[in-house]
Amino acid sequence: MKILFIGDIVGKAGRAAVYARLGLLKKEYNIDFTIVNGENIAHGKGITEKLYNELIEKGIDAITLGNHAYSKADVLNFINHSKSLIRPINMYPNEFGCGVRDFYVKGKTIRIINLIGSVFMDKVIESPFDSMKKLHKTNSDKIVIVDLHAEATSEKMAFAYQFKNECSAVIGTHTHVQTADEQIIDGCAFISDVGMSGSFKSIIGRDIDEVLEKFNGNSITRFTVSENAAQVCAVVIDIDDKSLRATSIKRLQFRPESY
Ligand code: FE2
């Protein structure tokens, strides 16, 4: 089973870059199932029903979220009946939508779990470690992919080591900066952060000048989403059909032609 996981799509520029590459990527790597993190897809924060439907129409199979899951109020209109949307299971509010979803592909069950980290993150109900322990017993006989949406690389790596036997892959999201630590940990594919699909000439997807204002003492709290040409960051994970364990993880990063 070949799984494509595309990192946090940020705004219009990120969407355009992902849509332009998606068909070619799926073909080149013989992809069976595609996951994206969509928590920044609607103008940098949150997701709308229109964009959720657009992702599905473009051929995305599962969409994970993060700390901005509820940033657009529109999400409450469709999160309960969207079959492919997964929000962090351990984040407030947790009465809407679903944090664990099963998908059936080529005779196998792919279970997607979305968790938020507890280090430097808001709205955390319980540690992702405690949440994952509760899911232990129901995970055998499935391909289990975790999107751990977290700030700290140490937390993400520690999680992978603790749950490597229960997970086929632990993929970090949220920082928007791709890490070069992809590896297979005893059959569990891991990367601390897959990176963002968004404007390359930006500061993690936002306008450079505005972010500089903030770091120079001015009280800017809202940042414009950069519309410069976007990079696409992703990983391709190969899962053995018999053992349901990962055999390889390939890190991909496509920068715009001129930047
Ligand atoms: Fe995030």
mmCIF file of C-alpha atoms and ligand atoms in Angstrom:
data_model
loop_
_atom_site.group_PDB
_atom_site.id
_atom_site.type_symbol
_atom_site.label_atom_id
_atom_site.label_comp_id
_atom_site.label_asym_id
_atom_site.label_seq_id
_atom_site.Cartn_x
_atom_site.Cartn_y
_atom_site.Cartn_z
ATOM 1 C CA MET A 1 0.000 0.000 0.000
ATOM 2 C CA LYS A 2 1.417 3.362 -1.034
ATOM 3 C CA ILE A 3 0.273 6.329 1.010
ATOM 4 C CA LEU A 4 0.893 9.988 0.153
ATOM 5 C CA PHE A 5 0.789 12.435 3.063
ATOM 6 C CA ILE A 6 0.870 16.114 2.068
ATOM 7 C CA GLY A 7 1.859 18.679 4.695
ATOM 8 C CA ASP A 8 -0.217 21.599 5.897
ATOM 9 C CA ILE A 9 -1.808 23.352 2.914
ATOM 10 C CA VAL A 10 -1.671 27.096 3.585
ATOM 11 C CA GLY A 11 -4.156 29.327 1.767
ATOM 12 C CA LYS A 12 -4.684 29.895 -1.918
ATOM 13 C CA ALA A 13 -1.028 29.601 -2.942
ATOM 14 C CA GLY A 14 -0.715 26.264 -1.156
ATOM 15 C CA ARG A 15 -3.880 24.922 -2.736
ATOM 16 C CA ALA A 16 -2.755 25.902 -6.226
ATOM 17 C CA ALA A 17 0.649 24.255 -5.811
ATOM 18 C CA VAL A 18 -0.823 21.022 -4.411
ATOM 19 C CA TYR A 19 -3.496 20.763 -7.112
ATOM 20 C CA ALA A 20 -0.900 21.359 -9.829
ATOM 21 C CA ARG A 21 1.274 18.460 -8.569
ATOM 22 C CA LEU A 22 -1.246 16.001 -7.171
ATOM 23 C CA GLY A 23 -2.007 14.010 -10.326
ATOM 24 C CA LEU A 24 1.644 13.619 -11.271
ATOM 25 C CA LEU A 25 2.642 12.618 -7.734
ATOM 26 C CA LYS A 26 -0.070 9.988 -7.477
ATOM 27 C CA LYS A 27 0.943 8.548 -10.814
ATOM 28 C CA GLU A 28 4.697 8.631 -10.230
ATOM 29 C CA TYR A 29 4.502 6.901 -6.845
ATOM 30 C CA ASN A 30 1.558 4.605 -7.618
ATOM 31 C CA ILE A 31 -0.400 6.063 -4.704
ATOM 32 C CA ASP A 32 -3.365 4.139 -3.255
ATOM 33 C CA PHE A 33 -4.433 6.617 -0.580
ATOM 34 C CA THR A 34 -3.817 10.344 -0.091
ATOM 35 C CA ILE A 35 -3.971 12.298 3.164
ATOM 36 C CA VAL A 36 -3.543 16.059 3.573
ATOM 37 C CA ASN A 37 -3.398 18.236 6.633
ATOM 38 C CA GLY A 38 -6.003 20.924 5.867
ATOM 39 C CA GLU A 39 -6.082 23.009 9.035
ATOM 40 C CA ASN A 40 -4.606 26.084 7.302
ATOM 41 C CA ILE A 41 -6.320 25.689 3.944
ATOM 42 C CA ALA A 42 -8.931 28.450 4.313
ATOM 43 C CA HIS A 43 -6.939 31.675 4.167
ATOM 44 C CA GLY A 44 -4.342 30.312 6.587
ATOM 45 C CA LYS A 45 -6.653 29.219 9.395
ATOM 46 C CA GLY A 46 -9.324 26.540 9.403
ATOM 47 C CA ILE A 47 -11.357 24.845 6.711
ATOM 48 C CA THR A 48 -14.696 25.550 5.011
ATOM 49 C CA GLU A 49 -17.184 23.135 3.464
ATOM 50 C CA LYS A 50 -16.403 24.526 0.008
ATOM 51 C CA LEU A 51 -12.703 23.744 0.404
ATOM 52 C CA TYR A 52 -13.378 20.374 2.003
ATOM 53 C CA ASN A 53 -15.487 19.420 -1.046
ATOM 54 C CA GLU A 54 -12.814 20.805 -3.361
ATOM 55 C CA LEU A 55 -10.163 18.560 -1.766
ATOM 56 C CA ILE A 56 -12.383 15.499 -2.160
ATOM 57 C CA GLU A 57 -13.086 16.381 -5.807
ATOM 58 C CA LYS A 58 -9.355 16.739 -6.437
ATOM 59 C CA GLY A 59 -8.808 13.178 -5.207
ATOM 60 C CA ILE A 60 -7.848 13.557 -1.551
ATOM 61 C CA ASP A 61 -9.046 10.617 0.567
ATOM 62 C CA ALA A 62 -8.569 11.917 4.126
ATOM 63 C CA ILE A 63 -8.113 15.388 5.640
ATOM 64 C CA THR A 64 -6.593 15.907 9.070
ATOM 65 C CA LEU A 65 -6.710 19.100 11.116
ATOM 66 C CA GLY A 66 -4.950 20.756 14.072
ATOM 67 C CA ASN A 67 -5.118 23.699 16.461
ATOM 68 C CA HIS A 68 -7.003 25.756 13.838
ATOM 69 C CA ALA A 69 -9.669 23.081 13.291
ATOM 70 C CA TYR A 70 -12.444 25.416 14.425
ATOM 71 C CA SER A 71 -11.055 28.745 13.232
ATOM 72 C CA LYS A 72 -13.740 29.029 10.549
ATOM 73 C CA ALA A 73 -17.245 28.780 12.055
ATOM 74 C CA ASP A 74 -18.418 27.093 8.853
ATOM 75 C CA VAL A 75 -16.701 23.873 9.987
ATOM 76 C CA LEU A 76 -19.514 23.276 12.482
ATOM 77 C CA ASN A 77 -21.978 23.090 9.575
ATOM 78 C CA PHE A 78 -20.352 20.044 8.017
ATOM 79 C CA ILE A 79 -17.870 18.394 10.431
ATOM 80 C CA ASN A 80 -20.466 15.951 11.774
ATOM 81 C CA HIS A 81 -21.402 14.560 8.356
ATOM 82 C CA SER A 82 -18.062 14.807 6.548
ATOM 83 C CA LYS A 83 -16.802 11.262 6.036
ATOM 84 C CA SER A 84 -13.176 12.145 5.358
ATOM 85 C CA LEU A 85 -12.425 14.827 7.952
ATOM 86 C CA ILE A 86 -10.505 13.999 11.133
ATOM 87 C CA ARG A 87 -9.890 16.534 13.911
ATOM 88 C CA PRO A 88 -7.535 16.182 16.896
ATOM 89 C CA ILE A 89 -9.102 13.759 19.348
ATOM 90 C CA ASN A 90 -7.511 15.397 22.413
ATOM 91 C CA MET A 91 -8.381 19.050 21.754
ATOM 92 C CA TYR A 92 -11.143 21.285 23.031
ATOM 93 C CA PRO A 93 -13.931 21.364 21.856
ATOM 94 C CA ASN A 94 -14.290 17.623 21.334
ATOM 95 C CA GLU A 95 -18.031 17.189 20.964
ATOM 96 C CA PHE A 96 -17.976 17.758 17.193
ATOM 97 C CA GLY A 97 -16.695 15.521 14.419
ATOM 98 C CA CYS A 98 -14.380 12.592 14.783
ATOM 99 C CA GLY A 99 -10.740 12.057 15.837
ATOM 100 C CA VAL A 100 -10.353 8.519 14.491
ATOM 101 C CA ARG A 101 -11.601 7.285 11.129
ATOM 102 C CA ASP A 102 -11.326 4.010 9.249
ATOM 103 C CA PHE A 103 -11.040 3.856 5.469
ATOM 104 C CA TYR A 104 -11.239 0.666 3.404
ATOM 105 C CA VAL A 105 -8.713 0.390 0.606
ATOM 106 C CA LYS A 106 -7.729 -2.686 -1.426
ATOM 107 C CA GLY A 107 -9.079 -5.075 1.208
ATOM 108 C CA LYS A 108 -7.282 -3.336 4.098
ATOM 109 C CA THR A 109 -8.424 -0.957 6.790
ATOM 110 C CA ILE A 110 -6.508 2.302 7.057
ATOM 111 C CA ARG A 111 -7.123 3.974 10.406
ATOM 112 C CA ILE A 112 -6.287 7.679 10.598
ATOM 113 C CA ILE A 113 -5.812 9.183 14.049
ATOM 114 C CA ASN A 114 -5.352 12.923 14.571
ATOM 115 C CA LEU A 115 -3.747 14.114 17.812
ATOM 116 C CA ILE A 116 -2.454 17.437 19.059
ATOM 117 C CA GLY A 117 0.774 17.790 21.028
ATOM 118 C CA SER A 118 0.822 19.012 24.611
ATOM 119 C CA VAL A 119 4.051 21.078 24.453
ATOM 120 C CA PHE A 120 3.545 24.790 23.616
ATOM 121 C CA MET A 121 0.038 24.104 22.288
ATOM 122 C CA ASP A 122 -3.363 25.471 23.388
ATOM 123 C CA LYS A 123 -6.753 23.793 23.858
ATOM 124 C CA VAL A 124 -5.201 20.447 24.841
ATOM 125 C CA ILE A 125 -7.574 18.210 26.808
ATOM 126 C CA GLU A 126 -5.085 15.460 27.585
ATOM 127 C CA SER A 127 -1.623 14.360 26.551
ATOM 128 C CA PRO A 128 -1.493 12.629 23.152
ATOM 129 C CA PHE A 129 0.290 9.775 24.943
ATOM 130 C CA ASP A 130 -2.702 9.212 27.234
ATOM 131 C CA SER A 131 -5.152 9.490 24.339
ATOM 132 C CA MET A 132 -3.198 6.976 22.286
ATOM 133 C CA LYS A 133 -2.993 4.488 25.160
ATOM 134 C CA LYS A 134 -6.791 4.374 25.202
ATOM 135 C CA LEU A 135 -6.836 3.473 21.498
ATOM 136 C CA HIS A 136 -4.283 0.655 21.840
ATOM 137 C CA LYS A 137 -6.441 -2.406 21.815
ATOM 138 C CA THR A 138 -8.496 -1.536 18.755
ATOM 139 C CA ASN A 139 -5.575 -0.855 16.456
ATOM 140 C CA SER A 140 -4.283 -4.342 15.605
ATOM 141 C CA ASP A 141 -5.092 -5.698 12.091
ATOM 142 C CA LYS A 142 -5.173 -2.175 10.643
ATOM 143 C CA ILE A 143 -2.796 0.190 8.922
ATOM 144 C CA VAL A 144 -2.608 2.957 11.524
ATOM 145 C CA ILE A 145 -1.481 6.424 10.473
ATOM 146 C CA VAL A 146 -1.160 9.135 13.140
ATOM 147 C CA ASP A 147 -1.008 12.843 12.315
ATOM 148 C CA LEU A 148 0.595 14.288 15.450
ATOM 149 C CA HIS A 149 0.015 18.030 15.126
ATOM 150 C CA ALA A 150 2.613 19.414 17.502
ATOM 151 C CA GLU A 151 5.266 22.063 18.024
ATOM 152 C CA ALA A 152 8.074 20.100 19.670
ATOM 153 C CA THR A 153 10.141 17.655 17.635
ATOM 154 C CA SER A 154 11.074 15.844 20.868
ATOM 155 C CA GLU A 155 7.424 15.151 21.699
ATOM 156 C CA LYS A 156 6.766 13.821 18.210
ATOM 157 C CA MET A 157 9.820 11.562 18.229
ATOM 158 C CA ALA A 158 9.076 10.297 21.753
ATOM 159 C CA PHE A 159 5.531 9.471 20.671
ATOM 160 C CA ALA A 160 6.816 7.479 17.696
ATOM 161 C CA TYR A 161 9.160 5.450 19.917
ATOM 162 C CA GLN A 162 6.423 4.760 22.455
ATOM 163 C CA PHE A 163 3.773 3.710 19.904
ATOM 164 C CA LYS A 164 5.914 2.288 17.086
ATOM 165 C CA ASN A 165 4.346 -1.163 17.497
ATOM 166 C CA GLU A 166 0.777 0.159 17.252
ATOM 167 C CA CYS A 167 1.365 2.553 14.353
ATOM 168 C CA SER A 168 2.354 2.030 10.720
ATOM 169 C CA ALA A 169 3.300 5.712 10.560
ATOM 170 C CA VAL A 170 3.599 8.734 12.857
ATOM 171 C CA ILE A 171 3.697 11.911 10.784
ATOM 172 C CA GLY A 172 4.370 15.252 12.451
ATOM 173 C CA THR A 173 2.618 18.417 11.259
ATOM 174 C CA HIS A 174 2.149 22.046 12.438
ATOM 175 C CA THR A 175 5.603 23.706 12.401
ATOM 176 C CA HIS A 176 5.469 24.241 8.595
ATOM 177 C CA VAL A 177 9.210 23.510 8.372
ATOM 178 C CA GLN A 178 10.118 20.124 6.955
ATOM 179 C CA THR A 179 12.587 18.094 8.997
ATOM 180 C CA ALA A 180 15.166 15.773 7.455
ATOM 181 C CA ASP A 181 14.777 12.985 10.024
ATOM 182 C CA GLU A 182 12.467 10.641 8.134
ATOM 183 C CA GLN A 183 13.103 7.039 9.145
ATOM 184 C CA ILE A 184 11.574 3.637 9.781
ATOM 185 C CA ILE A 185 11.464 2.834 13.502
ATOM 186 C CA ASP A 186 10.883 -0.937 13.757
ATOM 187 C CA GLY A 187 8.233 -0.895 11.029
ATOM 188 C CA CYS A 188 6.793 2.523 11.881
ATOM 189 C CA ALA A 189 7.408 5.330 9.383
ATOM 190 C CA PHE A 190 8.281 8.603 11.092
ATOM 191 C CA ILE A 191 9.110 12.229 10.341
ATOM 192 C CA SER A 192 9.117 15.009 12.953
ATOM 193 C CA ASP A 193 7.449 17.395 10.535
ATOM 194 C CA VAL A 194 6.365 16.829 6.950
ATOM 195 C CA GLY A 195 6.493 20.602 6.287
ATOM 196 C CA MET A 196 4.002 22.992 4.738
ATOM 197 C CA SER A 197 2.512 23.326 1.294
ATOM 198 C CA GLY A 198 2.370 27.083 1.105
ATOM 199 C CA SER A 199 4.143 30.244 0.018
ATOM 200 C CA PHE A 200 7.912 29.672 -0.091
ATOM 201 C CA LYS A 201 8.952 33.306 0.246
ATOM 202 C CA SER A 202 7.183 33.835 3.543
ATOM 203 C CA ILE A 203 7.618 33.153 7.244
ATOM 204 C CA ILE A 204 5.840 29.832 7.687
ATOM 205 C CA GLY A 205 3.186 30.953 5.210
ATOM 206 C CA ARG A 206 2.661 34.507 6.456
ATOM 207 C CA ASP A 207 3.715 37.923 5.138
ATOM 208 C CA ILE A 208 7.391 38.530 5.970
ATOM 209 C CA ASP A 209 7.118 42.262 6.771
ATOM 210 C CA GLU A 210 4.214 41.760 9.174
ATOM 211 C CA VAL A 211 6.001 38.982 11.064
ATOM 212 C CA LEU A 212 9.087 41.206 11.326
ATOM 213 C CA GLU A 213 6.886 43.964 12.801
ATOM 214 C CA LYS A 214 5.783 41.535 15.483
ATOM 215 C CA PHE A 215 9.336 40.507 16.357
ATOM 216 C CA ASN A 216 10.320 44.144 16.561
ATOM 217 C CA GLY A 217 7.855 44.923 19.311
ATOM 218 C CA ASN A 218 4.742 46.032 17.445
ATOM 219 C CA SER A 219 1.449 44.559 18.521
ATOM 220 C CA ILE A 220 0.321 42.854 15.332
ATOM 221 C CA THR A 221 -1.862 39.855 16.093
ATOM 222 C CA ARG A 222 -3.204 39.017 12.626
ATOM 223 C CA PHE A 223 -0.899 38.196 9.770
ATOM 224 C CA THR A 224 -1.700 38.267 6.070
ATOM 225 C CA VAL A 225 -1.322 34.933 4.307
ATOM 226 C CA SER A 226 1.447 35.199 1.746
ATOM 227 C CA GLU A 227 0.392 34.678 -1.866
ATOM 228 C CA ASN A 228 3.892 34.153 -3.229
ATOM 229 C CA ALA A 229 4.533 30.989 -5.225
ATOM 230 C CA ALA A 230 4.234 27.920 -3.024
ATOM 231 C CA GLN A 231 6.295 24.878 -2.202
ATOM 232 C CA VAL A 232 4.761 21.437 -1.736
ATOM 233 C CA CYS A 233 5.982 19.199 1.102
ATOM 234 C CA ALA A 234 4.967 15.571 1.431
ATOM 235 C CA VAL A 235 6.062 12.034 2.247
ATOM 236 C CA VAL A 236 5.348 8.759 0.475
ATOM 237 C CA ILE A 237 5.006 5.788 2.811
ATOM 238 C CA ASP A 238 5.179 2.193 1.628
ATOM 239 C CA ILE A 239 3.255 -0.292 3.790
ATOM 240 C CA ASP A 240 3.746 -4.040 3.459
ATOM 241 C CA ASP A 241 0.343 -5.594 2.685
ATOM 242 C CA LYS A 242 0.910 -8.664 4.864
ATOM 243 C CA SER A 243 2.570 -7.279 7.989
ATOM 244 C CA LEU A 244 0.893 -3.834 7.695
ATOM 245 C CA ARG A 245 4.260 -2.374 8.726
ATOM 246 C CA ALA A 246 6.060 0.442 6.926
ATOM 247 C CA THR A 247 8.990 -0.513 4.749
ATOM 248 C CA SER A 248 10.012 2.948 3.527
ATOM 249 C CA ILE A 249 9.321 6.656 3.854
ATOM 250 C CA LYS A 250 10.405 9.094 1.154
ATOM 251 C CA ARG A 251 10.509 12.792 1.897
ATOM 252 C CA LEU A 252 9.483 15.153 -0.909
ATOM 253 C CA GLN A 253 9.857 18.914 -1.216
ATOM 254 C CA PHE A 254 9.080 20.854 -4.392
ATOM 255 C CA ARG A 255 10.006 24.502 -4.352
ATOM 256 C CA PRO A 256 8.593 26.982 -6.855
ATOM 257 C CA GLU A 257 10.704 27.457 -9.977
ATOM 258 C CA SER A 258 11.819 30.926 -8.973
ATOM 259 C CA TYR A 259 12.057 32.073 -5.385
HETATM 260 FE FE FE2 B 1 -1.155 24.108 13.439
#
